[in-house]
Short mmCIF file of C-alpha atoms and ligand atoms in Angstrom, two decimals:
data_model
loop_
_atom_site.label_atom_id
_atom_site.label_comp_id
_atom_site.label_asym_id
_atom_site.label_seq_id
_atom_site.Cartn_x
_atom_site.Cartn_y
_atom_site.Cartn_z
CA MET S 1 0.00 0.00 0.00
CA LYS S 2 1.41 3.35 -1.02
CA TYR S 3 0.93 6.22 1.39
CA LYS S 4 0.82 9.78 0.23
CA THR S 5 2.16 12.67 2.21
CA THR S 6 0.04 15.59 1.18
CA LEU S 7 -0.04 17.75 4.28
CA PRO S 8 0.14 21.49 3.63
CA VAL S 9 3.61 21.67 5.24
CA ASP S 10 6.82 23.29 3.92
CA GLU S 11 10.45 22.13 4.16
CA LYS S 12 10.93 23.82 7.51
CA GLY S 13 7.80 22.29 8.98
CA PHE S 14 5.51 25.30 8.74
CA TYR S 15 1.78 25.03 8.20
CA GLY S 16 1.12 28.63 7.27
CA ARG S 17 2.41 30.62 10.26
CA PHE S 18 2.36 27.62 12.62
CA GLY S 19 4.88 24.82 13.21
CA GLY S 20 8.64 24.95 12.71
CA ALA S 21 11.38 23.54 14.96
CA TYR S 22 12.27 25.84 17.87
CA ILE S 23 14.79 23.63 19.63
CA PRO S 24 17.99 23.96 21.66
CA GLU S 25 21.17 23.62 19.64
CA ILE S 26 22.03 20.30 21.26
CA LEU S 27 19.04 18.73 19.48
CA TYR S 28 19.69 20.12 15.96
CA SER S 29 21.49 17.06 14.66
CA ASN S 30 18.97 14.70 16.29
CA VAL S 31 16.07 16.45 14.68
CA SER S 32 17.69 16.67 11.27
CA ASN S 33 18.70 12.98 11.41
CA LEU S 34 15.14 12.11 12.31
CA LYS S 35 13.78 14.13 9.41
CA LYS S 36 16.09 12.37 6.96
CA ALA S 37 15.48 8.89 8.41
CA PHE S 38 11.70 9.37 8.35
CA ALA S 39 11.72 10.52 4.71
CA GLU S 40 13.86 7.54 3.69
CA ALA S 41 11.84 5.05 5.70
CA ILE S 42 8.47 5.92 4.18
CA ASP S 43 10.02 5.58 0.74
CA ASP S 44 11.24 2.07 1.55
CA PRO S 45 8.69 -0.68 0.77
CA ALA S 46 10.36 -2.99 3.32
CA PHE S 47 9.72 -0.50 6.14
CA ILE S 48 6.14 0.14 5.05
CA SER S 49 5.50 -3.58 4.90
CA GLU S 50 6.85 -4.06 8.44
CA VAL S 51 4.51 -1.32 9.71
CA GLU S 52 1.53 -2.74 7.80
CA THR S 53 2.12 -6.28 9.04
CA LEU S 54 2.14 -5.22 12.70
CA LEU S 55 -0.88 -2.95 12.19
CA ALA S 56 -2.80 -5.91 10.77
CA ASP S 57 -1.68 -8.84 12.93
CA TYR S 58 -0.73 -7.14 16.18
CA VAL S 59 -3.04 -4.12 16.42
CA GLY S 60 -5.95 -5.82 14.63
CA ARG S 61 -6.43 -3.38 11.77
CA PRO S 62 -8.41 -2.42 9.83
CA SER S 63 -10.55 -1.20 12.72
CA PRO S 64 -14.27 -1.57 11.88
CA LEU S 65 -16.38 1.28 10.55
CA TYR S 66 -19.61 0.66 12.44
CA LYS S 67 -22.97 2.09 11.40
CA ALA S 68 -24.55 3.17 14.68
CA GLU S 69 -28.29 2.70 14.04
CA SER S 70 -29.54 4.19 17.32
CA LEU S 71 -27.37 7.28 16.95
CA SER S 72 -28.42 7.57 13.31
CA ARG S 73 -32.10 7.56 14.23
CA HIS S 74 -31.51 10.03 17.04
CA TYR S 75 -29.51 12.54 15.01
CA GLY S 76 -31.33 12.06 11.70
CA ALA S 77 -28.25 11.23 9.62
CA LYS S 78 -26.11 8.19 8.85
CA ILE S 79 -23.69 8.06 11.77
CA TYR S 80 -20.66 5.80 11.48
CA LEU S 81 -18.15 5.17 14.26
CA LYS S 82 -14.52 4.48 13.35
CA ARG S 83 -13.66 1.95 16.03
CA GLU S 84 -10.13 2.88 17.13
CA ASP S 85 -11.29 1.74 20.58
CA LEU S 86 -10.99 -1.85 19.35
CA ASN S 87 -7.25 -1.55 18.65
CA HIS S 88 -4.81 -3.48 20.82
CA THR S 89 -4.20 -1.34 23.94
CA GLY S 90 -7.53 0.44 23.46
CA ALA S 91 -6.87 3.60 21.45
CA HIS S 92 -5.37 5.06 18.28
CA LYS S 93 -2.02 5.78 20.01
CA ILE S 94 -0.62 2.36 19.07
CA ASN S 95 -0.66 3.27 15.33
CA ASN S 96 1.98 5.92 15.91
CA ALA S 97 3.89 3.95 18.55
CA ILE S 98 4.41 1.07 16.09
CA GLY S 99 5.61 3.33 13.27
CA SER S 100 7.86 5.39 15.54
CA ALA S 101 9.43 2.41 17.33
CA LEU S 102 10.16 0.63 14.06
CA LEU S 103 11.77 3.84 12.83
CA ALA S 104 13.81 4.03 16.05
CA ARG S 105 15.10 0.51 15.53
CA ARG S 106 15.92 1.26 11.89
CA MET S 107 17.94 4.29 13.06
CA GLY S 108 19.92 2.09 15.46
CA LYS S 109 18.43 3.67 18.61
CA THR S 110 18.36 1.37 21.63
CA ARG S 111 16.17 3.19 24.16
CA LEU S 112 12.62 4.61 23.94
CA ILE S 113 11.23 7.47 25.98
CA ALA S 114 7.72 8.93 25.95
CA GLU S 115 5.50 11.42 27.77
CA THR S 116 1.95 10.50 28.68
CA GLY S 117 -1.19 12.19 30.04
CA ALA S 118 -4.03 9.70 30.44
CA GLY S 119 -1.45 6.95 30.08
CA GLN S 120 -2.67 5.65 26.71
CA HIS S 121 0.44 6.78 24.84
CA GLY S 122 2.66 5.49 27.65
CA VAL S 123 0.95 2.11 27.47
CA ALA S 124 1.24 2.03 23.67
CA THR S 125 4.95 2.89 23.79
CA ALA S 126 5.65 0.43 26.63
CA THR S 127 3.81 -2.22 24.63
CA VAL S 128 5.88 -1.72 21.50
CA ALA S 129 9.07 -1.49 23.61
CA ALA S 130 8.26 -4.93 25.07
CA LEU S 131 7.53 -6.24 21.59
CA LEU S 132 10.86 -5.01 20.19
CA GLY S 133 12.88 -5.74 23.33
CA MET S 134 13.85 -2.10 24.03
CA PRO S 135 14.09 -0.43 27.46
CA CYS S 136 11.46 2.30 27.92
CA VAL S 137 11.05 5.27 30.26
CA VAL S 138 7.67 7.03 30.43
CA TYR S 139 7.36 10.52 31.95
CA MET S 140 3.99 11.19 33.54
CA GLY S 141 2.76 14.10 35.66
CA ALA S 142 2.33 13.11 39.31
CA THR S 143 -1.34 14.20 39.19
CA ASP S 144 -1.94 11.90 36.24
CA VAL S 145 -0.08 9.05 37.97
CA GLU S 146 -2.67 9.38 40.74
CA ARG S 147 -5.78 9.57 38.55
CA GLN S 148 -4.76 6.95 35.95
CA GLN S 149 -3.57 4.07 38.13
CA PRO S 150 -4.72 1.20 35.87
CA ASN S 151 -2.54 2.51 33.04
CA VAL S 152 0.43 3.09 35.37
CA GLN S 153 0.15 -0.55 36.43
CA ARG S 154 -0.06 -1.73 32.84
CA MET S 155 3.12 0.17 31.92
CA ARG S 156 4.96 -1.32 34.89
CA MET S 157 3.81 -4.82 34.03
CA LEU S 158 5.06 -4.25 30.48
CA GLY S 159 8.50 -3.52 31.91
CA ALA S 160 8.58 0.25 31.42
CA GLU S 161 9.83 2.63 34.08
CA VAL S 162 7.21 5.29 34.91
CA ARG S 163 8.85 8.50 36.19
CA PRO S 164 6.37 10.80 37.99
CA VAL S 165 6.95 14.50 37.23
CA HIS S 166 6.41 16.94 40.11
CA SER S 167 6.84 20.31 38.35
CA GLY S 168 4.07 22.72 37.24
CA ASN S 169 0.53 21.35 37.21
CA LYS S 170 2.04 17.82 37.29
CA THR S 171 0.23 16.89 34.07
CA LEU S 172 0.99 16.38 30.37
CA LYS S 173 2.85 19.64 29.65
CA ASP S 174 5.23 18.98 32.53
CA ALA S 175 5.78 15.37 31.49
CA THR S 176 6.62 16.62 27.97
CA ASN S 177 9.19 19.08 29.39
CA GLU S 178 10.91 16.24 31.25
CA ALA S 179 10.94 13.95 28.21
CA ILE S 180 12.54 16.73 26.13
CA ARG S 181 15.14 17.20 28.89
CA ASP S 182 15.95 13.47 28.82
CA TRP S 183 16.26 13.57 25.03
CA CYS S 184 18.69 16.50 25.27
CA CYS S 185 20.87 14.48 27.71
CA ASN S 186 20.83 11.25 25.74
CA PRO S 187 20.72 12.25 22.07
CA ALA S 188 22.85 9.37 20.75
CA ASP S 189 20.97 6.25 21.86
CA THR S 190 17.47 7.54 22.68
CA PHE S 191 14.42 7.89 20.46
CA TYR S 192 11.68 10.17 21.78
CA VAL S 193 8.29 8.76 20.81
CA ILE S 194 5.93 11.77 20.93
CA GLY S 195 2.28 10.84 21.45
CA SER S 196 0.58 13.53 19.40
CA THR S 197 1.00 15.86 16.41
CA VAL S 198 3.01 18.29 18.53
CA GLY S 199 6.70 19.04 19.08
CA PRO S 200 9.31 20.28 16.62
CA HIS S 201 9.19 19.43 12.92
CA PRO S 202 9.17 16.61 11.73
CA TYR S 203 7.11 15.23 14.64
CA PRO S 204 3.72 16.75 13.73
CA GLU S 205 4.07 15.52 10.15
CA MET S 206 5.42 12.12 11.18
CA VAL S 207 2.76 11.40 13.79
CA ALA S 208 0.01 12.52 11.40
CA TYR S 209 1.46 10.21 8.78
CA PHE S 210 1.50 7.18 11.09
CA GLN S 211 -2.10 7.95 12.09
CA SER S 212 -3.24 8.51 8.50
CA VAL S 213 -4.12 4.83 8.24
CA ILE S 214 -7.40 5.86 9.94
CA SER S 215 -8.67 7.98 7.05
CA ARG S 216 -7.21 5.63 4.45
CA GLU S 217 -9.37 2.85 5.90
CA ILE S 218 -12.43 5.09 6.22
CA LYS S 219 -12.26 5.84 2.48
CA ALA S 220 -12.15 2.16 1.52
CA GLN S 221 -14.82 1.18 4.07
CA LEU S 222 -17.25 3.93 3.01
CA LEU S 223 -16.78 3.05 -0.64
CA ALA S 224 -17.78 -0.53 0.17
CA LYS S 225 -20.73 0.44 2.40
CA GLU S 226 -22.09 3.58 0.76
CA GLY S 227 -20.64 3.58 -2.75
CA ARG S 228 -18.67 6.75 -2.09
CA GLU S 229 -15.32 7.33 -0.39
CA ASN S 230 -16.05 10.73 1.06
CA PRO S 231 -18.45 11.38 3.93
CA ASP S 232 -20.11 14.75 4.51
CA TYR S 233 -18.54 15.12 7.97
CA VAL S 234 -15.58 13.71 9.86
CA ILE S 235 -15.69 14.53 13.57
CA ALA S 236 -12.84 13.96 16.02
CA CYS S 237 -11.85 15.15 19.46
CA ILE S 238 -8.68 17.16 19.70
CA GLY S 239 -6.02 17.29 22.39
CA GLY S 240 -2.68 17.55 20.63
CA GLY S 241 -4.48 16.48 17.49
CA SER S 242 -3.20 13.05 16.46
CA ASN S 243 -6.46 11.13 16.18
CA ALA S 244 -8.04 14.10 14.40
CA ALA S 245 -5.03 14.38 12.06
CA GLY S 246 -5.31 10.67 11.23
CA ALA S 247 -9.06 10.90 10.64
CA PHE S 248 -8.77 14.08 8.53
CA TYR S 249 -5.54 13.29 6.63
CA HIS S 250 -6.82 11.85 3.35
CA PHE S 251 -9.81 14.21 3.30
CA ILE S 252 -7.90 17.48 3.61
CA ASP S 253 -7.84 17.82 -0.18
CA ASN S 254 -11.55 16.99 -0.52
CA PRO S 255 -13.23 20.30 0.34
CA GLU S 256 -16.72 18.74 0.24
CA VAL S 257 -15.83 16.80 3.41
CA LYS S 258 -16.45 18.98 6.47
CA LEU S 259 -13.73 18.44 9.07
CA VAL S 260 -14.90 19.06 12.63
CA ALA S 261 -12.51 19.16 15.60
CA VAL S 262 -14.02 19.14 19.09
CA GLU S 263 -11.93 20.65 21.87
CA ALA S 264 -12.38 20.15 25.60
CA ALA S 265 -14.19 23.19 26.96
CA GLY S 266 -13.77 21.96 30.54
CA LEU S 267 -16.18 24.06 32.60
CA GLY S 268 -16.71 26.37 29.59
CA THR S 269 -14.69 28.36 27.04
CA ASP S 270 -15.72 31.54 28.86
CA THR S 271 -14.08 30.31 32.10
CA ASP S 272 -10.40 29.82 32.91
CA MET S 273 -11.07 26.13 33.55
CA THR S 274 -10.73 25.02 29.92
CA ALA S 275 -8.41 23.22 27.53
CA ALA S 276 -9.81 24.78 24.33
CA SER S 277 -6.52 26.08 22.92
CA ILE S 278 -7.72 26.78 19.37
CA LEU S 279 -10.88 28.62 20.39
CA THR S 280 -9.38 30.58 23.28
CA GLY S 281 -5.60 30.48 22.68
CA THR S 282 -3.12 32.90 21.11
CA PRO S 283 0.03 32.26 19.02
CA GLY S 284 3.19 31.32 20.88
CA ILE S 285 5.90 28.68 21.10
CA LEU S 286 5.63 25.50 23.17
CA HIS S 287 7.57 22.22 22.98
CA GLY S 288 9.42 23.25 19.83
CA SER S 289 6.63 24.55 17.68
CA ARG S 290 4.70 27.74 17.03
CA THR S 291 1.03 27.18 17.62
CA LEU S 292 -2.05 28.37 19.51
CA LEU S 293 -1.58 28.28 23.28
CA LEU S 294 -3.36 29.01 26.51
CA GLN S 295 -1.08 31.73 27.85
CA THR S 296 -1.07 35.02 29.68
CA ASP S 297 -0.31 38.34 27.92
CA ASP S 298 3.35 37.95 28.85
CA GLY S 299 3.60 34.41 27.54
CA GLN S 300 3.28 32.30 30.69
CA ILE S 301 1.39 29.06 30.06
CA ILE S 302 -2.05 28.91 31.68
CA GLU S 303 -2.68 25.47 33.13
CA PRO S 304 -5.40 23.77 31.09
CA TYR S 305 -8.33 21.96 32.63
CA SER S 306 -10.51 19.12 31.35
CA ILE S 307 -12.22 16.16 32.98
CA SER S 308 -10.33 14.12 30.40
CA ALA S 309 -6.60 13.67 31.08
CA GLY S 310 -5.89 13.04 27.38
CA LEU S 311 -7.23 16.46 26.33
CA ASP S 312 -5.59 18.39 29.16
CA TYR S 313 -2.86 20.10 27.09
CA PRO S 314 -2.33 23.88 26.77
CA GLY S 315 -1.47 23.78 23.04
CA VAL S 316 -2.51 22.01 19.86
CA GLY S 317 -0.67 20.59 16.87
CA PRO S 318 0.34 23.28 14.35
CA LEU S 319 -1.55 21.49 11.56
CA HIS S 320 -4.79 22.06 13.44
CA ALA S 321 -4.04 25.69 14.25
CA PHE S 322 -3.55 26.13 10.51
CA LEU S 323 -6.62 24.14 9.39
CA ALA S 324 -8.79 26.13 11.80
CA GLU S 325 -7.36 29.53 10.91
CA SER S 326 -7.66 28.86 7.18
CA GLY S 327 -11.28 27.78 7.61
CA ARG S 328 -10.64 24.22 6.37
CA SER S 329 -11.72 22.75 9.70
CA LYS S 330 -14.49 23.83 12.00
CA VAL S 331 -13.72 23.85 15.71
CA LEU S 332 -16.33 23.18 18.40
CA ALA S 333 -15.95 22.72 22.13
CA ALA S 334 -17.75 20.33 24.49
CA THR S 335 -17.87 20.81 28.26
CA ASP S 336 -17.18 18.11 30.85
CA ASP S 337 -20.92 17.65 31.39
CA GLU S 338 -21.68 17.44 27.67
CA ALA S 339 -18.95 14.82 27.24
CA LEU S 340 -20.26 12.78 30.18
CA ALA S 341 -23.81 12.92 28.78
CA ALA S 342 -22.56 11.82 25.35
CA ALA S 343 -20.61 8.94 26.91
CA TYR S 344 -23.71 7.72 28.74
CA PHE S 345 -25.85 8.12 25.64
CA LEU S 346 -23.50 5.97 23.56
CA THR S 347 -23.18 3.38 26.30
CA ARG S 348 -26.92 3.02 26.87
CA ASN S 349 -27.90 3.11 23.19
CA GLU S 350 -25.09 1.28 21.42
CA GLY S 351 -23.46 -0.74 24.21
CA ILE S 352 -20.08 0.92 23.72
CA ILE S 353 -18.27 2.64 26.62
CA PRO S 354 -16.10 5.33 25.01
CA ALA S 355 -12.96 7.01 26.36
CA LEU S 356 -13.77 10.39 27.93
CA GLU S 357 -11.70 12.01 25.15
CA SER S 358 -13.78 10.34 22.43
CA ALA S 359 -16.96 11.37 24.28
CA HIS S 360 -16.11 14.99 23.36
CA ALA S 361 -16.28 14.05 19.66
CA LEU S 362 -19.66 12.39 20.28
CA ALA S 363 -20.87 15.53 22.05
CA GLY S 364 -20.10 17.39 18.82
CA LEU S 365 -23.05 15.55 17.20
CA GLU S 366 -25.39 17.64 19.38
CA LYS S 367 -24.06 20.88 17.91
CA ILE S 368 -24.49 20.26 14.20
CA LYS S 369 -27.68 20.39 12.07
CA PHE S 370 -27.53 17.40 9.74
CA ASN S 371 -29.51 16.62 6.60
CA LYS S 372 -31.06 13.17 6.56
CA ASP S 373 -28.78 11.78 3.85
CA ASP S 374 -25.61 13.10 5.40
CA ILE S 375 -22.89 10.55 6.03
CA VAL S 376 -21.10 11.35 9.27
CA VAL S 377 -17.99 9.60 10.60
CA VAL S 378 -17.10 10.05 14.26
CA ASN S 379 -13.64 8.87 15.19
CA LEU S 380 -14.05 6.81 18.36
CA SER S 381 -10.46 7.28 19.44
CA GLY S 382 -10.47 4.96 22.44
CA ARG S 383 -12.35 2.81 24.92
CA GLY S 384 -13.53 3.82 28.37
CA ASP S 385 -11.92 1.21 30.63
CA LYS S 386 -9.40 3.70 31.97
CA ASP S 387 -12.20 6.18 32.81
CA MET S 388 -14.48 3.86 34.77
CA SER S 389 -13.86 5.50 38.13
CA THR S 390 -14.81 8.93 36.71
CA TYR S 391 -17.93 7.52 35.05
CA ILE S 392 -19.02 5.65 38.17
CA SER S 393 -18.53 8.64 40.44
CA HIS S 394 -20.82 10.70 38.16
CA LEU S 395 -23.35 7.87 37.88
CA GLU S 396 -23.70 7.88 41.66
CA LYS S 397 -24.28 11.64 41.85
C1 PLP H 401 -4.53 10.65 23.82
C2 PLP H 401 -5.93 10.50 23.44
C3 PLP H 401 -6.62 11.54 22.78
C4 PLP H 401 -6.05 12.91 22.56
O1 PLP H 401 -4.90 12.96 21.79
P1 PLP H 401 -4.89 13.42 20.27
O2 PLP H 401 -3.45 13.47 19.93
O3 PLP H 401 -5.56 14.75 20.18
O4 PLP H 401 -5.61 12.38 19.50
C5 PLP H 401 -7.90 11.29 22.34
N1 PLP H 401 -8.51 10.11 22.57
C6 PLP H 401 -7.89 9.10 23.23
C7 PLP H 401 -8.63 7.83 23.46
C8 PLP H 401 -6.58 9.26 23.68
O5 PLP H 401 -5.98 8.25 24.33
#
């Protein structure tokens, strides 16, 4: 299978005015080696075939495209769910972890590091590290270590070392800072597996590419089910933007497909308890790239808030800042309560417990007026096992 790389990105990693590689000098050669190795790898049929084989036999791809009849009746349109929740390890993160770890091995790297928020990316990286026999260190904010215990235990069982991070808000941003610090200290043997379409170029492009299998499959599955490749809407939740990038990728050049990104509003986009960085952020530089950020007038990061640990990030991938600013994507926001209601609605009507992150995408369905023949694909980025304690505590209220 031949991939195409058609993102609107230039040589230096800019999507319009967003992106780039704002990194300390010590990382220059690392980043330029990575850029070269990535470009060569995706041109090499042997590498692509390795990735494809693991995606099929290990992850269980293609993930189903499921026509949700109850949701379709309720919303008055044809609603399909792209079932990334059925992947091995329970979310889309494994798609990128497989591609990145195989690239690391090809580059002769012997150690993997990762940052994680909800723990899904940490679990995916620890999983692939076990598979390939590589040592793995996962940085995780101390707050997240507390609230995501099942995933911490999974990483430890897989043989990874979980290092709690005690700086800042003790969440994803702080874990990312520590991972970057580690990478700076160990540039020769270490490969940094970033969990979203963030970080310095080429990471946003590379992670989007490894996730693009999602939209490639949607095209083929819709053609078989509906006789056309292109839906009217693709809806995805957006933290750093990797599941949305994967779901949008092959539709970016099809303007008739409406791309909808749903951010975490937290308690509301008009409060300071939010993680909606596109809708309420301003341009600035974080983790090596220029993008939209939650920050004060003098550039201090404002701690984000969302009920969902995976969406609790003060920035967004530069691709999404660009797609939103250029009008190619539409950005909505769902509050904690709207996400919880959408999660319960899906569970009670379709028998699927979604991740809290994915529940934000489902909440987006409430905010759009559909025509009855519209074909709508919601990317169900992950399953809800890790969120059971949050769900149960709200059920009992
Ligand atoms: C990590 C995660 C997200 C948010 O990350 P993106 O890079 O924006 O996709 C969304 N859903 C699930 C299930 C996740 O684990």
